[in-house]
Rosetta silent file (secondary structure, phi, psi, omega in degrees, C-alpha in Angstrom):
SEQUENCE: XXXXXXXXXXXXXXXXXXXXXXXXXXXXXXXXXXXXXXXXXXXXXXXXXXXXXXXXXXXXXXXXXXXXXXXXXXXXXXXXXXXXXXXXXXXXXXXXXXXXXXXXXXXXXXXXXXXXXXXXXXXXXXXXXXXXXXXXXXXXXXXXXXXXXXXXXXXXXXXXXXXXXXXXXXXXXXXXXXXXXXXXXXXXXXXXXXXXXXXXXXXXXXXXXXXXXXXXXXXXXXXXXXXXXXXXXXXXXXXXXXXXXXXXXXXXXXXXXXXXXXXXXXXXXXXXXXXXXXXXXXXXXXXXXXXXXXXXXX
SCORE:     score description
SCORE:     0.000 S_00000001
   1 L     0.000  -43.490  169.381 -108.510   46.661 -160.967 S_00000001
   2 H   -59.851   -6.312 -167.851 -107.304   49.004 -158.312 S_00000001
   3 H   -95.179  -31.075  173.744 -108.948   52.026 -160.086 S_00000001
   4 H   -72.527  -24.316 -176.665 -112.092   50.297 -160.287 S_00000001
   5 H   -86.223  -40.613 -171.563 -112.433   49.270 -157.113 S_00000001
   6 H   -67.026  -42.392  147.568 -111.644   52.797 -155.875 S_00000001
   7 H   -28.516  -63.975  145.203 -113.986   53.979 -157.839 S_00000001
   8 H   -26.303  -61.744  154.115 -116.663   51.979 -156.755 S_00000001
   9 H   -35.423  -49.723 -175.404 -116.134   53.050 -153.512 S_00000001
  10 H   -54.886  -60.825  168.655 -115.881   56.686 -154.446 S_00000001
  11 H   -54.479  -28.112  169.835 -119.124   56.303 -156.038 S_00000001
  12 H   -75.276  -35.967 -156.956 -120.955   54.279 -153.241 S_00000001
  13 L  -122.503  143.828  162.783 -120.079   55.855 -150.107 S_00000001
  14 L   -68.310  144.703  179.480 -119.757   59.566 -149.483 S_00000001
  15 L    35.669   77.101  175.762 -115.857   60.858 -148.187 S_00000001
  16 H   -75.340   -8.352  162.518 -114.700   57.308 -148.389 S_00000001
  17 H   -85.162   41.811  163.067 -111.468   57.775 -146.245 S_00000001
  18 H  -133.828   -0.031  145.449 -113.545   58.539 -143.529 S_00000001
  19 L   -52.109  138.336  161.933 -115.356   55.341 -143.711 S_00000001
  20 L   -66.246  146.381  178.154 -115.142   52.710 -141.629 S_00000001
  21 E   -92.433  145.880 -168.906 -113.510   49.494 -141.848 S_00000001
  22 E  -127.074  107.910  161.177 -115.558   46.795 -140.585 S_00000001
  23 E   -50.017   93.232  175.724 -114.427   43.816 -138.277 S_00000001
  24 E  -122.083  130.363  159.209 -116.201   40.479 -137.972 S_00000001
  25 L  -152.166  150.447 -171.115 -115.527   37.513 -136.017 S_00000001
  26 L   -51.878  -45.367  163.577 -117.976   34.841 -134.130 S_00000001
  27 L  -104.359 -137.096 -171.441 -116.909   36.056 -130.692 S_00000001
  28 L   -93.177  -25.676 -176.746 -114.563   37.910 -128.604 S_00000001
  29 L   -37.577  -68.325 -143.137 -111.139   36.315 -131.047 S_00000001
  30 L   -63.932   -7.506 -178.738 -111.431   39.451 -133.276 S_00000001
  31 H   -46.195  -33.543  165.652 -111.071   41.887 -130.312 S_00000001
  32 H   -60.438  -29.248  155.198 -106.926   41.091 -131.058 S_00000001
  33 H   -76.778  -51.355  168.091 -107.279   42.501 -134.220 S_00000001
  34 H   -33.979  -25.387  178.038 -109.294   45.203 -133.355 S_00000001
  35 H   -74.729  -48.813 -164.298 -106.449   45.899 -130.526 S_00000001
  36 H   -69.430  -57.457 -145.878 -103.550   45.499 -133.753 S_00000001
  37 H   -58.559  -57.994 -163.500 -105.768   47.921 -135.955 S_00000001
  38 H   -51.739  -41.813 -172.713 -105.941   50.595 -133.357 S_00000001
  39 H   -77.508  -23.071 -149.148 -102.095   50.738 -132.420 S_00000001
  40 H  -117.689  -25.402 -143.876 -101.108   50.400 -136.522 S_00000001
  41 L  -157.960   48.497 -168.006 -103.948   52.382 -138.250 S_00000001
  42 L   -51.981  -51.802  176.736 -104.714   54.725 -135.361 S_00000001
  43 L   -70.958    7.184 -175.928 -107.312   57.563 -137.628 S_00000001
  44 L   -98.101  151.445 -119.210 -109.463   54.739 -138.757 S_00000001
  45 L  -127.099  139.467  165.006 -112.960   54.663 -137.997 S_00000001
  46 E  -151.863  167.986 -141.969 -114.192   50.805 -137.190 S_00000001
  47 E  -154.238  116.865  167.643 -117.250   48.808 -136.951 S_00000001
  48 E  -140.784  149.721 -158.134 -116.783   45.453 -135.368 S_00000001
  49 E  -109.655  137.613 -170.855 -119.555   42.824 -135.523 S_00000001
  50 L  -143.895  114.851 -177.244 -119.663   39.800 -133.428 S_00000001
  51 L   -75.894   91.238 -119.080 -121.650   36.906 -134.282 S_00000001
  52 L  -128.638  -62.515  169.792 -122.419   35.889 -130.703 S_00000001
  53 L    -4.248  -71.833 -168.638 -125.485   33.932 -131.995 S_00000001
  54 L   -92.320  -12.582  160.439 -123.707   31.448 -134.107 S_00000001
  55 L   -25.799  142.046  -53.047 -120.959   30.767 -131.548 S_00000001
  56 L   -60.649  139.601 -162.695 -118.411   29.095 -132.065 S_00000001
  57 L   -92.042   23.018 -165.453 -118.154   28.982 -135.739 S_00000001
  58 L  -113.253   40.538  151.106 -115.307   26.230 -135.600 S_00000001
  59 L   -92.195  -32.925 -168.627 -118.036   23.450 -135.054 S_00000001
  60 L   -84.179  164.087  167.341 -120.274   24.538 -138.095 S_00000001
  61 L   -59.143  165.999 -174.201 -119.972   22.928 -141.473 S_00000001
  62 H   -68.589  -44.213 -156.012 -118.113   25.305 -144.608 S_00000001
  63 H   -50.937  -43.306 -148.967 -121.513   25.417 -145.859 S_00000001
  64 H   -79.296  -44.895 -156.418 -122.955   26.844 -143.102 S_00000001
  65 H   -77.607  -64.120  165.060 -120.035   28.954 -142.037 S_00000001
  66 H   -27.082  -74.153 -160.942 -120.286   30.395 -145.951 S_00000001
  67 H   -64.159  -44.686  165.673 -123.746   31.405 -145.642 S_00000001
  68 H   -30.970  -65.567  154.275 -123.084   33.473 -142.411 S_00000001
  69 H   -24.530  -45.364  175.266 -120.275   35.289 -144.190 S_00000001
  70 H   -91.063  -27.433 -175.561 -122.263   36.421 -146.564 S_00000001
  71 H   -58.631  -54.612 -146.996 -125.317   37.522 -144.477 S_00000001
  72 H   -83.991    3.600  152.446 -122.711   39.793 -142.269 S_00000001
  73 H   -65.934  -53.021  174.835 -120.873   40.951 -145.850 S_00000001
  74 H   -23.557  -57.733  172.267 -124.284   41.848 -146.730 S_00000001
  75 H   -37.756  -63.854 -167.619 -124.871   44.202 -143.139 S_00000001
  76 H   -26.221  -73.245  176.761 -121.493   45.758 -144.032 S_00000001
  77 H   -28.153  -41.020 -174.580 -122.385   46.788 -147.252 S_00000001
  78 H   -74.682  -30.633  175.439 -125.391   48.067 -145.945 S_00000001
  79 H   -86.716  -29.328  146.198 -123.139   50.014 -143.166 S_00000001
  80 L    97.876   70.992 -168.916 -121.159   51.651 -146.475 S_00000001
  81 L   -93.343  133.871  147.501 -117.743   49.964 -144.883 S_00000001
  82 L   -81.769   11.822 -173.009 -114.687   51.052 -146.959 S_00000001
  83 E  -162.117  157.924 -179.279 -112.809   47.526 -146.103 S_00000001
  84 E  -148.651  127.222 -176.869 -114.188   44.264 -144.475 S_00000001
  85 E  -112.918  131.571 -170.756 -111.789   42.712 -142.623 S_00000001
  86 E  -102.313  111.536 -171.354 -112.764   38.705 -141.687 S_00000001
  87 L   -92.703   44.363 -176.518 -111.141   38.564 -138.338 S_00000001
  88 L  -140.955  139.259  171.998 -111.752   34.602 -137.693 S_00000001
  89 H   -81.714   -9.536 -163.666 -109.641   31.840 -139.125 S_00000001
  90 H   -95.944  -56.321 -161.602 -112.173   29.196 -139.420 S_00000001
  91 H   -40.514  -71.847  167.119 -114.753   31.886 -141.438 S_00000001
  92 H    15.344  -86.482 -144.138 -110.743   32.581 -143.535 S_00000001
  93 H   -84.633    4.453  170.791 -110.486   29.353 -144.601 S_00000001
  94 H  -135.785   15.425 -174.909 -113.857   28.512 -145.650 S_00000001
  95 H  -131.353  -21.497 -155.630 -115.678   31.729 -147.047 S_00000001
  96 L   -86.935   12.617  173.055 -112.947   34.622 -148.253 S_00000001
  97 L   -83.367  -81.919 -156.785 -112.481   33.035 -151.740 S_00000001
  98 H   -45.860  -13.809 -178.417 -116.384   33.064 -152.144 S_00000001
  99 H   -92.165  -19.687  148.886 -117.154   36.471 -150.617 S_00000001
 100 H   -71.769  -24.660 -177.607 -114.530   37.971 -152.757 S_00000001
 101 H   -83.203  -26.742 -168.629 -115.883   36.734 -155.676 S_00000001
 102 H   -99.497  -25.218 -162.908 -119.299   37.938 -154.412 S_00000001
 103 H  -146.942   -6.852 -147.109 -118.693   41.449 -152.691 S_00000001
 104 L   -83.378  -30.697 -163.254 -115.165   41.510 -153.505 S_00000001
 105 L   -86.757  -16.819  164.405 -116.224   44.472 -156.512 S_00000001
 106 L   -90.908  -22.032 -164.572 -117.511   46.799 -153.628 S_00000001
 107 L  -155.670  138.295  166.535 -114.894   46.697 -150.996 S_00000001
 108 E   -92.598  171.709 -150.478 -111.900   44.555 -150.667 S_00000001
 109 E  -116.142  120.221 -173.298 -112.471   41.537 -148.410 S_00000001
 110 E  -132.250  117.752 -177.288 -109.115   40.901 -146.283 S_00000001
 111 E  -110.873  154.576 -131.221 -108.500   37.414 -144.381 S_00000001
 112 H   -61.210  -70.027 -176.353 -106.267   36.101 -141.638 S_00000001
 113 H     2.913  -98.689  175.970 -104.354   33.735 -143.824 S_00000001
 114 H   -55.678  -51.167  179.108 -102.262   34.904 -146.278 S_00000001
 115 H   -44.243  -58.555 -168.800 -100.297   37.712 -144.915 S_00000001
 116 H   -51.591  -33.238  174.296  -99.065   35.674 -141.795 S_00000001
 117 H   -70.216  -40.243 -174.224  -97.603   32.504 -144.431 S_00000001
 118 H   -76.378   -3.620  149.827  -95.696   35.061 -146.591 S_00000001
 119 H   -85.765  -23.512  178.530  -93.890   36.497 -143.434 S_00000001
 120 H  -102.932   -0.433  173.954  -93.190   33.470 -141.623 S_00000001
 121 H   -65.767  -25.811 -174.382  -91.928   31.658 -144.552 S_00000001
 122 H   -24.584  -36.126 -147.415  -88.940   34.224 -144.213 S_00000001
 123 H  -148.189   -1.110 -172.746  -87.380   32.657 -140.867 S_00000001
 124 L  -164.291  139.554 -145.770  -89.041   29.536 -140.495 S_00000001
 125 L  -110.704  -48.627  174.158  -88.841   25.851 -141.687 S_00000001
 126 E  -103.059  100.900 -172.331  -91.019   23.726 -139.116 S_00000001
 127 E  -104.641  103.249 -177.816  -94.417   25.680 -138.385 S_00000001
 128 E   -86.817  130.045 -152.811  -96.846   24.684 -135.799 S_00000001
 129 E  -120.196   85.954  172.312  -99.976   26.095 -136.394 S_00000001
 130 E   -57.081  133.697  175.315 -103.390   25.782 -133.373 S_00000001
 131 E  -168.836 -140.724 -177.474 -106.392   26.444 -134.163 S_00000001
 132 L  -103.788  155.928 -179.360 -110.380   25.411 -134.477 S_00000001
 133 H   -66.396    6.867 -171.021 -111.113   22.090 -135.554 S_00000001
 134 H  -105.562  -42.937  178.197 -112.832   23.476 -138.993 S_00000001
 135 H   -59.443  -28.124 -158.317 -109.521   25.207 -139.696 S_00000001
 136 H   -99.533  -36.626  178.329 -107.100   22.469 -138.956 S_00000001
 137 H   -70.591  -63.468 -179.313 -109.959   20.285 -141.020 S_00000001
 138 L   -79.240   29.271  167.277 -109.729   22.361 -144.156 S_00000001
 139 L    22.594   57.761  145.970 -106.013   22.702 -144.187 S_00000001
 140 H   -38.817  -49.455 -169.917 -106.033   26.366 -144.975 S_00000001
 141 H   -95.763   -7.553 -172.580 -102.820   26.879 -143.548 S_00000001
 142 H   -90.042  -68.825 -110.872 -100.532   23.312 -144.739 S_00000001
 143 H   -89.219  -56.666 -178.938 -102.341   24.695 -148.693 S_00000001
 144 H   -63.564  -40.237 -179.038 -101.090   28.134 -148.108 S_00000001
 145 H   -73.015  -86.639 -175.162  -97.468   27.338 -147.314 S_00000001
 146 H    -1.092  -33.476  176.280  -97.487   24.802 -149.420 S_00000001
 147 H   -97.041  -17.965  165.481  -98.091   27.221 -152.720 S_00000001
 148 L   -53.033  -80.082  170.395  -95.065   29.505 -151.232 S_00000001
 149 L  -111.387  152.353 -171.741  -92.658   26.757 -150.157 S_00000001
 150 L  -116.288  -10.447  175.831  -93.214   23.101 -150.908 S_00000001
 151 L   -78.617  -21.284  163.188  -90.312   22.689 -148.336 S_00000001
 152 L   -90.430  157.406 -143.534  -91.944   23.765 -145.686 S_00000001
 153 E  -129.312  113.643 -179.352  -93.280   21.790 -142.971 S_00000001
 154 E   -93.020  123.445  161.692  -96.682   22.110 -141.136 S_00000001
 155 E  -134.216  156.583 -176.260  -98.225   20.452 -138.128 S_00000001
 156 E   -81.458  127.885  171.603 -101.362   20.929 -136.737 S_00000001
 157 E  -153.469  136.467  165.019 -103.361   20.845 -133.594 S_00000001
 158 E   -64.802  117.091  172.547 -107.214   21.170 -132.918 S_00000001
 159 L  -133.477   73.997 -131.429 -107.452   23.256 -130.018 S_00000001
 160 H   -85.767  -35.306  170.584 -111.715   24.248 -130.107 S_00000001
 161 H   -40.087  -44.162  176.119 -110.878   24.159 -125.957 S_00000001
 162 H   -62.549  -49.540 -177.166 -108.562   27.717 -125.705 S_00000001
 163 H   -43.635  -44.825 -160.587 -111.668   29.130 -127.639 S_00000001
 164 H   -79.757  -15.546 -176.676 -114.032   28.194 -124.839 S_00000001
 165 H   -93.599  -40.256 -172.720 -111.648   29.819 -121.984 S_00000001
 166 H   -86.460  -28.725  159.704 -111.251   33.221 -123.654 S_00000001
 167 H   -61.629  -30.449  177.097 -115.352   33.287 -124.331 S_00000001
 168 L  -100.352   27.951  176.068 -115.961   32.492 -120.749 S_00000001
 169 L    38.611   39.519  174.109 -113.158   34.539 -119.375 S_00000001
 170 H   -88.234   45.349 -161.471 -111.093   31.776 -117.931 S_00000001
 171 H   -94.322   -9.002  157.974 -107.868   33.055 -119.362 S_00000001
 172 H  -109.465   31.846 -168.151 -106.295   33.276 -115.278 S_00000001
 173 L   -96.695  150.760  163.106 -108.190   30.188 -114.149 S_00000001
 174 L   -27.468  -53.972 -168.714 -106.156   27.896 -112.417 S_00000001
 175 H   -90.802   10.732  175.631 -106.521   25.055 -114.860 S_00000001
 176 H   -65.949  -33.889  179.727 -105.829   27.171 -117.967 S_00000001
 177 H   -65.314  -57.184  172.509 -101.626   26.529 -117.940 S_00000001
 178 H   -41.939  -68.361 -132.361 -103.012   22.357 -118.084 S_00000001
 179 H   -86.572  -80.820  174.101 -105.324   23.017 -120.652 S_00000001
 180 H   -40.626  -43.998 -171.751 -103.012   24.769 -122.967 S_00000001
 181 H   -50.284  -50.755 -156.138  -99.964   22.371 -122.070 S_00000001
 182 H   -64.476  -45.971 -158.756 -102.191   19.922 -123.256 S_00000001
 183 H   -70.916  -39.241  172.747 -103.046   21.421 -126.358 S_00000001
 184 H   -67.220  -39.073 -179.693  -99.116   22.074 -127.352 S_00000001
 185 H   -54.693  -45.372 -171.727  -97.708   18.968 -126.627 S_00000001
 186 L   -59.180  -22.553 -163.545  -97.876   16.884 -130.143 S_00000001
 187 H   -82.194  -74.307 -160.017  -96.586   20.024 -131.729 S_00000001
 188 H   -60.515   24.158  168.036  -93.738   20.279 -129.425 S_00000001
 189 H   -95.404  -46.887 -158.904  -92.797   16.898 -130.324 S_00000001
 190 L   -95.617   39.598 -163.406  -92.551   17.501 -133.836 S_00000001
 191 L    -3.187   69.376 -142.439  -89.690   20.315 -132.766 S_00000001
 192 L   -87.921  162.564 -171.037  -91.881   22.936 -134.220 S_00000001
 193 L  -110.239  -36.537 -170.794  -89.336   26.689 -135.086 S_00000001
 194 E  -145.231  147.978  167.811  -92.683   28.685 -134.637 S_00000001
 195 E  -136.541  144.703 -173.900  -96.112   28.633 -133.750 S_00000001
 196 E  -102.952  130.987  179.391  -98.765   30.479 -135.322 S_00000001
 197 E   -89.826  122.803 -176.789 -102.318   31.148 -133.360 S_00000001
 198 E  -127.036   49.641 -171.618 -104.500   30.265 -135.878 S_00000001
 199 L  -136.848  147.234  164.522 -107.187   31.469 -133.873 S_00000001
 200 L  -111.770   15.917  157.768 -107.746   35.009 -133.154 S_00000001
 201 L   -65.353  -32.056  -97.472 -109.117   33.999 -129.496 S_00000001
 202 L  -130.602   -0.865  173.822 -105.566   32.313 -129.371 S_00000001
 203 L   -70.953  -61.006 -166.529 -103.554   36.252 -128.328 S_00000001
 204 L   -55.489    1.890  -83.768 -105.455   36.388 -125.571 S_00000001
 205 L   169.412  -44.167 -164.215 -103.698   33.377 -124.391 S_00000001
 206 L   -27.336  -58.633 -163.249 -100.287   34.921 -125.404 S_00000001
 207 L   -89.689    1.132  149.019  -98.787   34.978 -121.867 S_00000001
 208 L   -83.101  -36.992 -161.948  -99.267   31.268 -120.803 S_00000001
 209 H   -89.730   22.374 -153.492  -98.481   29.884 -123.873 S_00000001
 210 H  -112.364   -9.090  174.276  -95.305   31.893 -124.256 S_00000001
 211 H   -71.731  -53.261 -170.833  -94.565   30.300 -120.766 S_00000001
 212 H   -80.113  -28.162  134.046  -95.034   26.777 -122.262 S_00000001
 213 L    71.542  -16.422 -145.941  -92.756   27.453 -124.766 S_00000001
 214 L   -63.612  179.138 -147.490  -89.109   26.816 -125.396 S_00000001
 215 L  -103.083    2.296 -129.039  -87.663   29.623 -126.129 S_00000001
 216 L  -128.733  -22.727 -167.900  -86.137   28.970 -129.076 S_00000001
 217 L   -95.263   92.255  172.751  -89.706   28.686 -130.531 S_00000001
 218 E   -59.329  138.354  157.453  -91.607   31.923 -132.177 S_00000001
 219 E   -98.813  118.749  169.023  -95.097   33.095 -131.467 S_00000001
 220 E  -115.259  131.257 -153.337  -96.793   34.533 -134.206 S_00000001
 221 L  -127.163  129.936 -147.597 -100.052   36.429 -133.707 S_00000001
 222 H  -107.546   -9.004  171.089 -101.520   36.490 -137.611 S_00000001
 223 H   -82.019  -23.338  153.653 -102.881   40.269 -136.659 S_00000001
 224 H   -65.713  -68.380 -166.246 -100.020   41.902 -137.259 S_00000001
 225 H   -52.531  -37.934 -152.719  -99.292   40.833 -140.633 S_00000001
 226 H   -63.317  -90.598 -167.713 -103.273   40.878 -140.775 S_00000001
 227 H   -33.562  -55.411  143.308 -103.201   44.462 -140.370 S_00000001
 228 H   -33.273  -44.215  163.801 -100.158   45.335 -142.048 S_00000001
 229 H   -56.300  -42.106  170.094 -101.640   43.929 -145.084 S_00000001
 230 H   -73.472  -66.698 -150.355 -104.901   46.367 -144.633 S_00000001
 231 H   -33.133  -83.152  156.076 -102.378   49.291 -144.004 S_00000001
 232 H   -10.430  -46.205 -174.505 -100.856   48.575 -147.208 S_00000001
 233 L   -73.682  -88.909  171.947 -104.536   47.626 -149.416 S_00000001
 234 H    -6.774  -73.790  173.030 -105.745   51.336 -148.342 S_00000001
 235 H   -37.636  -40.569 -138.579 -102.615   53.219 -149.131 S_00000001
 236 H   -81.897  -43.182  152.865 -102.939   51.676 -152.659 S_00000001
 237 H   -32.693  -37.632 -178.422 -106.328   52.591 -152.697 S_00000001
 238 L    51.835   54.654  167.961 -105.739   55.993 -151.216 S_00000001
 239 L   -95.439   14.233 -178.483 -108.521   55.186 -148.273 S_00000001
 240 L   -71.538  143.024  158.545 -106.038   56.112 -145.559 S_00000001
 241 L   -63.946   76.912  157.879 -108.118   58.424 -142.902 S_00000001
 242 L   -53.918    3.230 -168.483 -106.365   61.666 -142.643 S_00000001
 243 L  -133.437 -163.130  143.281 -108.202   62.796 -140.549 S_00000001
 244 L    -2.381  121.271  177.399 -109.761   62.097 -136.623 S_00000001
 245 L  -118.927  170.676 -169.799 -111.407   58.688 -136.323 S_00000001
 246 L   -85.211  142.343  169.375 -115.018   58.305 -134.533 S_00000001
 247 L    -5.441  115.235  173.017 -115.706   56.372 -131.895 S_00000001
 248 L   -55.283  141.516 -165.490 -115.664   52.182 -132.338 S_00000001
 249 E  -127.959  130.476  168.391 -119.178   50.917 -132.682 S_00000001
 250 E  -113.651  136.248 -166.540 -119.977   47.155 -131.586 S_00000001
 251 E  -145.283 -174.677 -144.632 -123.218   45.001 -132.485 S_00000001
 252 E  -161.012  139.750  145.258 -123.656   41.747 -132.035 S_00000001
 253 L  -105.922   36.699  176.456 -126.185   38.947 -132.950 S_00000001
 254 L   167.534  140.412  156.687 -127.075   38.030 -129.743 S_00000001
 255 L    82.536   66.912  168.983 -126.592   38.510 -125.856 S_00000001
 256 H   -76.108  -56.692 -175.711 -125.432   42.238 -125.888 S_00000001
 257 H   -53.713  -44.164  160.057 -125.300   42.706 -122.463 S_00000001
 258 H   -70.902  -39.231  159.874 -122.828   39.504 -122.120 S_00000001
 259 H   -44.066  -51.116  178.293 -120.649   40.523 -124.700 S_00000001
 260 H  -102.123    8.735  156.918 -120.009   43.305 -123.363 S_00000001
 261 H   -57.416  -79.920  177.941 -119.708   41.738 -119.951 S_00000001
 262 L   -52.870  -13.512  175.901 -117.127   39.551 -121.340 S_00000001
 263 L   -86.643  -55.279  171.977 -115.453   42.275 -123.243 S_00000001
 264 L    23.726 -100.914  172.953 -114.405   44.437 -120.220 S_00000001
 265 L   -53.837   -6.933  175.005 -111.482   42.925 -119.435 S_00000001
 266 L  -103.648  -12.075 -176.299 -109.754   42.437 -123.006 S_00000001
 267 L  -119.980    5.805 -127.865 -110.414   45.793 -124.003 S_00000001
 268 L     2.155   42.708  165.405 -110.229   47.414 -120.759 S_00000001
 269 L  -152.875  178.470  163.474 -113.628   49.506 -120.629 S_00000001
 270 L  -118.105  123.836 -152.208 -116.949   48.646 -121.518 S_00000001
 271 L   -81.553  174.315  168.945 -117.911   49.130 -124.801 S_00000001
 272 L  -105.385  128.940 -165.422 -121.995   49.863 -125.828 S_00000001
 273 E  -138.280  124.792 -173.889 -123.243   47.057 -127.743 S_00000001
 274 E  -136.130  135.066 -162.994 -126.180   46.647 -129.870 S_00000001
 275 E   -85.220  147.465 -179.812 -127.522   43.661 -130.703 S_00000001
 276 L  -133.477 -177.526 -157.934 -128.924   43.804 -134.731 S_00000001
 277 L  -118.901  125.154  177.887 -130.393   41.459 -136.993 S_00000001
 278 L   -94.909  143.655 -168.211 -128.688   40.450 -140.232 S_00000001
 279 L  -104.491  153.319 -167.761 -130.520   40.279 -143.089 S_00000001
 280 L   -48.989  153.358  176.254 -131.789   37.044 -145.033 S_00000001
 281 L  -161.175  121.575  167.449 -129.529   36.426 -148.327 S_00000001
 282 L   -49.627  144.035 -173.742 -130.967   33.961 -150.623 S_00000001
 283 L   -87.659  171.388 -140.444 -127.998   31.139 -150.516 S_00000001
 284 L  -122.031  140.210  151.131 -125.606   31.435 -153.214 S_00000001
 285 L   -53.813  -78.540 -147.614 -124.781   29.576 -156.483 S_00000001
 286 L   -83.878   -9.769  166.183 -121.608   30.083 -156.428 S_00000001
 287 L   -94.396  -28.088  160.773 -120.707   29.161 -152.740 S_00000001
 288 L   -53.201  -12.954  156.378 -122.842   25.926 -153.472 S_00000001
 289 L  -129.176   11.865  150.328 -120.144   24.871 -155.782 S_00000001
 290 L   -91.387  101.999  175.847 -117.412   25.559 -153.537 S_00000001
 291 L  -100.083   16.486 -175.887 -117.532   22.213 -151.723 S_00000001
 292 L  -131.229  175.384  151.306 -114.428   22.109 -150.230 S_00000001
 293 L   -66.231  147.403 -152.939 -112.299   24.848 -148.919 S_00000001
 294 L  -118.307 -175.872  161.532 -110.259   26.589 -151.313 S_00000001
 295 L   -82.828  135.692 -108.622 -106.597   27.775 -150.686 S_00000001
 296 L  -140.316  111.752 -173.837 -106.548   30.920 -149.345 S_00000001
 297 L   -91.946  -45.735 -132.504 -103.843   33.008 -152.548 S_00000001
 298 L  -137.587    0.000    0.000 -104.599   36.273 -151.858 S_00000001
């Protein structure tokens, strides 16, 4: 399977380690991976796409949330991406079975999920997990331990609010330490060992909630393992960049100029951002009879 896939590659895109890997998430979240890739995977070339439009995607329905997935695999393709990385947990948990199954034979398709459960099962027994209310609704991450360890023990918290502070760049506003406090307590009831951001706005965050705290309690940021897991995919592939990589390129599907307002300060500079239009994709059989969320294996 790996030979085929490389292959594919070889044959679509000219000098495929010198392709880019391509980055999507509904906002400003995936900028934490994009931050992990660059420090881990330093020669790689990247493309990251930010559906600005469809903000915030942890309101929409699976359905809906699917078809979006697939328009911006579509772009990718169309951009001759050697890797598509989905850097949002709610898209994770309710599109990367179907988009593997669908696009999966050009490029692999790499999601939040899975690395981060098979590393924290390692060291930890009660696992507190935050996140958008579509993730914490399709219980991506209780499914995913759950096929590891059946002993381990998951709780949950909606928290759609942290999202809304790191898109509007409240992340030193006064009432942000409240807001998070708020958001932590039932977990810290349940004497959680770890907590997982199971957002990838939720980094950006990192220093208040590492305040709130006890100390006794790991923070795990799902972009390392995230990354680590592409690092790994590549090698096997033998899609590592030897060589220089070009400039990061950012688009958008709406609101350029705000993005990259709002970007600034998380990436420190300001990147050039162009907004583009994703193209219509007839809706899918095959995501129309995934009605639920599936567990996220792989």
């Amino acid at each position: 399977m790996k030979k085929q896939l490389f292959s594919k590659i070889c044959h679509t895109i000219e000098n495929p380690q010198q392709a880019s890997i391509g980055i999507f998430d509904s906002g400003l979240g995936g900028l934490t991976v994009l931050r992990e890739l660059e420090r881990q995977l330093p020669n790689e070339s990247i493309i990251y796409f930010a559906d600005t439009a469809r903000l915030p995607y942890g309101t929409k329905s699976v359905q809906e949330i699917r078809q979006f997935v697939r328009e911006i695999m579509t772009w990718m393709a169309r951009q001759n991406v050697k890797m598509a990385i989905i850097a949002c947990n709610t898209a994770t948990a309710a599109a990367l079975v179907s988009v593997r199954f669908e696009f999966g034979q050009f490029f692999p398709i790499l999601g939040t999920i899975a690395p981060v459960t098979r590393t924290t099962i390692q060291h930890c027994k009660r696992i507190g997990v935050i996140a958008t209310t579509a993730t914490v609704t399709s219980n991506a991450y209780p499914k995913a331990f759950a096929e590891l360890d059946s002993s381990i023990e998951v709780f949950q918290a909606d928290c759609p609010a942290l999202v809304s502070l790191v898109e509007n760049n409240c992340i030193n506003h006064p009432n942000t330490t409240k807001i998070v406090r708020k958001c932590l307590k039932p977990l810290l009831r349940h004497q959680i060992d770890s907590l997982i951001l199971g957002c990838t706005h939720f980094p950006h965050l990192a220093p208040t909630i590492i305040k709130i705290l006890p100390s006794f309690v790991k923070l795990i940021d799902p972009a390392v393992e995230l990354v680590t897991a592409a690092d790994r995919k590549l090698e096997q592939l033998h899609l590592l960049n030897p060589g220089s990589p070009r400039p990061t390129q950012f688009y958008v599907s709406d609101r350029p100029e705000e993005f990259a307002r709002r970007a600034k300060p998380l990436l420190g500079f300001t990147p050039v951002v162009v907004k583009i239009s994703l193209p219509t994709v007839q809706k899918s059989l095959i995501a129309a009879t995934l009605d639920t969320p599936l567990a996220i294996v792989g």
